[in-house]
Amino acid sequence: PYLETLLVFLVALQLLAVVGLGLSSWLGEGLGLSILLVNWLALPVVFWARARGRDRHEVTAAVGWHRGAGIGREIGSGLVAYVAALPILALALGVTLSLSRVVEKTPHHPIVDWVRDPGRFDVMVLFLIAGVWAPLVEEAIFRGAFYHYLRGRLRPIAAALAVAVLFAGIHPHGILGLPVLITLAVALALTREWRGSIVAPVTMHCVHNGAAVTLLLLLTRGRSTPLLPMLPLSTARRPATEKRPR
């Protein structure tokens, strides 16, 4: 059921994108970034294995949805792991910047189109999705259920790489975003391997995305920037045909 969890999640995201498109068509474009809030409906997918009849203790252990050595220690471990990963992330960013110069293209995330002079509510929604939804749901799915499934078949490095490639691939950054996204995802998976619990990876993801959104709002003002590969944000996507309200 743990591989099923990933597959159901990916299908759910597509269905929720359709729901978001329907809502925006029905209620108008004034919804703004609030349309992304429908992605919270994907949260129950985390418990798919439980719905399939697996024991609660088995599921929490498999997904890493437990306290580990204690919430405080796990959060601290996540902070330490993130700081340790920063030099490698910087190298990955250097690779992306080099590739960007070669292809003469700047990495772009669709969410940038939505943050030109955003309102307070839009800012709150952006932090809720990138800083809360993405760390909780994506870690439970990718470093939780899917990583657990692969670890029954692969060694840690191979499992971490496999999860990282898929994780990076479903984000809308394009090829230029892959070096940083894969590097971050490997760090998250290896931290899950180290700690057992996903509290530490959730902490890392939360810190990274929180800092990313803050930089995005302060520095880009809706323009593409070389910093964009550092902003994984989330797999949540706004409807493709919807335009930002003026």
GROMACS .gro file of C-alpha atoms in nm:
model
  246
    1PRO     CA    1   0.000   0.000   0.000
    2TYR     CA    2   0.296   0.237   0.034
    3LEU     CA    3   0.361   0.256  -0.338
    4GLU     CA    4  -0.014   0.295  -0.382
    5THR     CA    5   0.004   0.594  -0.147
    6LEU     CA    6   0.237   0.773  -0.387
    7LEU     CA    7   0.026   0.687  -0.691
    8VAL     CA    8  -0.299   0.796  -0.524
    9PHE     CA    9  -0.132   1.122  -0.419
   10LEU     CA   10  -0.021   1.201  -0.774
   11VAL     CA   11  -0.369   1.128  -0.908
   12ALA     CA   12  -0.524   1.337  -0.630
   13LEU     CA   13  -0.309   1.637  -0.724
   14GLN     CA   14  -0.432   1.621  -1.081
   15LEU     CA   15  -0.794   1.589  -0.972
   16LEU     CA   16  -0.756   1.881  -0.732
   17ALA     CA   17  -0.610   2.090  -1.012
   18VAL     CA   18  -0.930   2.021  -1.207
   19VAL     CA   19  -1.137   2.111  -0.900
   20GLY     CA   20  -0.942   2.436  -0.867
   21LEU     CA   21  -1.001   2.516  -1.232
   22GLY     CA   22  -1.372   2.451  -1.188
   23LEU     CA   23  -1.392   2.673  -0.880
   24SER     CA   24  -1.207   2.955  -1.050
   25SER     CA   25  -1.437   2.931  -1.352
   26TRP     CA   26  -1.747   2.924  -1.133
   27LEU     CA   27  -1.653   3.188  -0.876
   28GLY     CA   28  -1.430   3.404  -1.092
   29GLU     CA   29  -1.063   3.494  -1.084
   30GLY     CA   30  -1.093   3.698  -0.765
   31LEU     CA   31  -1.002   3.388  -0.567
   32GLY     CA   32  -0.633   3.460  -0.628
   33LEU     CA   33  -0.391   3.227  -0.454
   34SER     CA   34  -0.668   3.096  -0.228
   35ILE     CA   35  -0.742   2.846  -0.506
   36LEU     CA   36  -0.435   2.656  -0.387
   37LEU     CA   37  -0.607   2.581  -0.056
   38VAL     CA   38  -0.799   2.297  -0.226
   39ASN     CA   39  -0.472   2.102  -0.213
   40TRP     CA   40  -0.528   2.047   0.160
   41LEU     CA   41  -0.788   1.793   0.048
   42ALA     CA   42  -0.493   1.567  -0.046
   43LEU     CA   43  -0.391   1.534   0.319
   44PRO     CA   44  -0.596   1.216   0.389
   45VAL     CA   45  -0.395   1.034   0.122
   46VAL     CA   46  -0.113   1.016   0.376
   47PHE     CA   47  -0.322   0.757   0.560
   48TRP     CA   48  -0.396   0.543   0.253
   49ALA     CA   49  -0.216   0.240   0.397
   50ARG     CA   50  -0.431   0.265   0.707
   51ALA     CA   51  -0.745   0.271   0.492
   52ARG     CA   52  -0.612  -0.043   0.320
   53GLY     CA   53  -0.621  -0.224   0.651
   54ARG     CA   54  -0.265  -0.192   0.777
   55ASP     CA   55  -0.208  -0.166   1.151
   56ARG     CA   56  -0.180   0.187   1.289
   57HIS     CA   57   0.159   0.122   1.451
   58GLU     CA   58   0.294  -0.027   1.129
   59VAL     CA   59   0.178   0.272   0.926
   60THR     CA   60   0.317   0.535   1.163
   61ALA     CA   61   0.653   0.355   1.168
   62ALA     CA   62   0.659   0.313   0.790
   63VAL     CA   63   0.564   0.672   0.714
   64GLY     CA   64   0.779   0.807   0.997
   65TRP     CA   65   0.481   0.983   1.149
   66HIS     CA   66   0.606   0.957   1.507
   67ARG     CA   67   0.806   1.148   1.768
   68GLY     CA   68   1.135   0.964   1.716
   69ALA     CA   69   1.376   1.056   1.994
   70GLY     CA   70   1.144   1.339   2.096
   71ILE     CA   71   0.997   1.631   1.903
   72GLY     CA   72   1.255   1.879   2.028
   73ARG     CA   73   1.551   1.658   1.943
   74GLU     CA   74   1.408   1.571   1.602
   75ILE     CA   75   1.350   1.937   1.518
   76GLY     CA   76   1.704   2.017   1.630
   77SER     CA   77   1.839   1.733   1.416
   78GLY     CA   78   1.649   1.872   1.118
   79LEU     CA   79   1.803   2.215   1.168
   80VAL     CA   80   2.153   2.065   1.196
   81ALA     CA   81   2.099   1.852   0.885
   82TYR     CA   82   1.976   2.152   0.687
   83VAL     CA   83   2.276   2.365   0.782
   84ALA     CA   84   2.505   2.074   0.691
   85ALA     CA   85   2.336   2.046   0.351
   86LEU     CA   86   2.370   2.416   0.265
   87PRO     CA   87   2.723   2.395   0.114
   88ILE     CA   88   2.614   2.112  -0.116
   89LEU     CA   89   2.300   2.304  -0.210
   90ALA     CA   90   2.519   2.601  -0.294
   91LEU     CA   91   2.727   2.382  -0.528
   92ALA     CA   92   2.409   2.255  -0.692
   93LEU     CA   93   2.292   2.613  -0.737
   94GLY     CA   94   2.626   2.688  -0.905
   95VAL     CA   95   2.562   2.403  -1.150
   96THR     CA   96   2.218   2.545  -1.227
   97LEU     CA   97   2.355   2.895  -1.282
   98SER     CA   98   2.621   2.758  -1.517
   99LEU     CA   99   2.359   2.566  -1.714
  100SER     CA  100   2.142   2.876  -1.721
  101ARG     CA  101   2.421   3.075  -1.886
  102VAL     CA  102   2.481   2.800  -2.141
  103VAL     CA  103   2.117   2.775  -2.250
  104GLU     CA  104   2.058   3.149  -2.196
  105LYS     CA  105   1.747   3.084  -1.993
  106THR     CA  106   1.653   3.175  -1.637
  107PRO     CA  107   1.478   2.919  -1.413
  108HIS     CA  108   1.114   3.006  -1.361
  109HIS     CA  109   0.851   2.884  -1.117
  110PRO     CA  110   0.485   2.946  -1.214
  111ILE     CA  111   0.409   3.081  -0.868
  112VAL     CA  112   0.627   3.385  -0.947
  113ASP     CA  113   0.352   3.507  -1.179
  114TRP     CA  114   0.129   3.534  -0.872
  115VAL     CA  115   0.346   3.734  -0.638
  116ARG     CA  116   0.364   4.070  -0.807
  117ASP     CA  117   0.241   4.299  -0.530
  118PRO     CA  118   0.046   4.023  -0.351
  119GLY     CA  119  -0.219   4.103  -0.094
  120ARG     CA  120  -0.186   3.998   0.268
  121PHE     CA  121  -0.421   3.705   0.219
  122ASP     CA  122  -0.221   3.584  -0.082
  123VAL     CA  123   0.097   3.597   0.128
  124MET     CA  124  -0.071   3.396   0.404
  125VAL     CA  125  -0.191   3.134   0.155
  126LEU     CA  126   0.155   3.110  -0.001
  127PHE     CA  127   0.314   3.045   0.339
  128LEU     CA  128   0.042   2.792   0.428
  129ILE     CA  129   0.099   2.594   0.109
  130ALA     CA  130   0.478   2.620   0.081
  131GLY     CA  131   0.565   2.633   0.450
  132VAL     CA  132   0.307   2.398   0.600
  133TRP     CA  133   0.128   2.188   0.336
  134ALA     CA  134   0.438   2.098   0.135
  135PRO     CA  135   0.655   1.995   0.433
  136LEU     CA  136   0.381   1.789   0.599
  137VAL     CA  137   0.223   1.621   0.299
  138GLU     CA  138   0.519   1.586   0.064
  139GLU     CA  139   0.748   1.450   0.336
  140ALA     CA  140   0.486   1.195   0.444
  141ILE     CA  141   0.442   1.082   0.084
  142PHE     CA  142   0.797   1.095  -0.054
  143ARG     CA  143   1.032   1.051   0.244
  144GLY     CA  144   0.762   0.859   0.428
  145ALA     CA  145   0.560   0.607   0.229
  146PHE     CA  146   0.760   0.598  -0.095
  147TYR     CA  147   1.102   0.592   0.072
  148HIS     CA  148   0.984   0.314   0.303
  149TYR     CA  149   0.868   0.115  -0.001
  150LEU     CA  150   1.201   0.157  -0.181
  151ARG     CA  151   1.410   0.080   0.128
  152GLY     CA  152   1.264  -0.269   0.127
  153ARG     CA  153   1.427  -0.315  -0.212
  154LEU     CA  154   1.724  -0.077  -0.236
  155ARG     CA  155   2.013   0.052  -0.028
  156PRO     CA  156   1.978   0.399   0.129
  157ILE     CA  157   2.167   0.597  -0.138
  158ALA     CA  158   1.985   0.430  -0.426
  159ALA     CA  159   1.647   0.473  -0.257
  160ALA     CA  160   1.723   0.837  -0.176
  161LEU     CA  161   1.823   0.908  -0.538
  162ALA     CA  162   1.514   0.738  -0.677
  163VAL     CA  163   1.286   0.938  -0.450
  164ALA     CA  164   1.479   1.257  -0.529
  165VAL     CA  165   1.449   1.220  -0.906
  166LEU     CA  166   1.072   1.171  -0.889
  167PHE     CA  167   1.031   1.449  -0.632
  168ALA     CA  168   1.227   1.692  -0.847
  169GLY     CA  169   1.058   1.580  -1.166
  170ILE     CA  170   0.704   1.664  -1.055
  171HIS     CA  171   0.797   2.019  -0.956
  172PRO     CA  172   0.736   2.279  -1.230
  173HIS     CA  173   1.090   2.421  -1.242
  174GLY     CA  174   1.202   2.245  -1.559
  175ILE     CA  175   1.544   2.092  -1.617
  176LEU     CA  176   1.732   2.389  -1.474
  177GLY     CA  177   1.576   2.331  -1.134
  178LEU     CA  178   1.678   1.966  -1.113
  179PRO     CA  179   2.029   2.000  -0.959
  180VAL     CA  180   1.910   2.188  -0.650
  181LEU     CA  181   1.583   1.996  -0.613
  182ILE     CA  182   1.754   1.658  -0.638
  183THR     CA  183   2.024   1.764  -0.393
  184LEU     CA  184   1.767   1.888  -0.143
  185ALA     CA  185   1.556   1.574  -0.183
  186VAL     CA  186   1.855   1.344  -0.126
  187ALA     CA  187   1.940   1.538   0.191
  188LEU     CA  188   1.582   1.501   0.311
  189ALA     CA  189   1.578   1.126   0.243
  190LEU     CA  190   1.913   1.063   0.411
  191THR     CA  191   1.790   1.259   0.713
  192ARG     CA  192   1.486   1.031   0.725
  193GLU     CA  193   1.723   0.734   0.710
  194TRP     CA  194   1.926   0.882   0.995
  195ARG     CA  195   1.637   0.975   1.222
  196GLY     CA  196   1.364   0.726   1.132
  197SER     CA  197   1.098   0.988   1.199
  198ILE     CA  198   0.998   1.243   0.934
  199VAL     CA  199   0.994   1.525   1.190
  200ALA     CA  200   1.351   1.622   1.097
  201PRO     CA  201   1.287   1.622   0.718
  202VAL     CA  202   0.964   1.817   0.775
  203THR     CA  203   1.165   2.073   0.972
  204MET     CA  204   1.423   2.101   0.693
  205HIS     CA  205   1.154   2.137   0.429
  206CYS     CA  206   0.967   2.396   0.635
  207VAL     CA  207   1.279   2.607   0.696
  208HIS     CA  208   1.384   2.585   0.332
  209ASN     CA  209   1.045   2.677   0.190
  210GLY     CA  210   0.982   2.945   0.451
  211ALA     CA  211   1.311   3.112   0.365
  212ALA     CA  212   1.241   3.060  -0.005
  213VAL     CA  213   0.902   3.229   0.006
  214THR     CA  214   1.046   3.518   0.205
  215LEU     CA  215   1.325   3.565  -0.051
  216LEU     CA  216   1.078   3.534  -0.334
  217LEU     CA  217   0.857   3.806  -0.192
  218LEU     CA  218   1.143   4.038  -0.097
  219LEU     CA  219   1.374   3.998  -0.395
  220THR     CA  220   1.189   3.892  -0.708
  221ARG     CA  221   0.868   4.096  -0.706
  222GLY     CA  222   0.737   3.872  -0.982
  223ARG     CA  223   1.057   3.856  -1.187
  224SER     CA  224   1.257   3.546  -1.268
  225THR     CA  225   1.578   3.526  -1.070
  226PRO     CA  226   1.878   3.293  -1.045
  227LEU     CA  227   1.761   3.216  -0.690
  228LEU     CA  228   1.451   3.036  -0.816
  229PRO     CA  229   1.612   2.688  -0.823
  230MET     CA  230   1.645   2.720  -0.444
  231LEU     CA  231   1.268   2.755  -0.416
  232PRO     CA  232   1.104   2.412  -0.436
  233LEU     CA  233   0.788   2.557  -0.283
  234SER     CA  234   0.546   2.269  -0.341
  235THR     CA  235   0.395   2.034  -0.594
  236ALA     CA  236   0.066   2.221  -0.551
  237ARG     CA  237  -0.018   2.402  -0.871
  238ARG     CA  238  -0.270   2.665  -0.959
  239PRO     CA  239  -0.499   2.593  -1.258
  240ALA     CA  240  -0.295   2.636  -1.574
  241THR     CA  241  -0.550   2.854  -1.752
  242GLU     CA  242  -0.617   3.088  -1.465
  243LYS     CA  243  -0.469   3.435  -1.470
  244ARG     CA  244  -0.376   3.647  -1.175
  245PRO     CA  245  -0.647   3.904  -1.099
  246ARG     CA  246  -0.549   4.263  -1.163
   0.00000   0.00000   0.00000
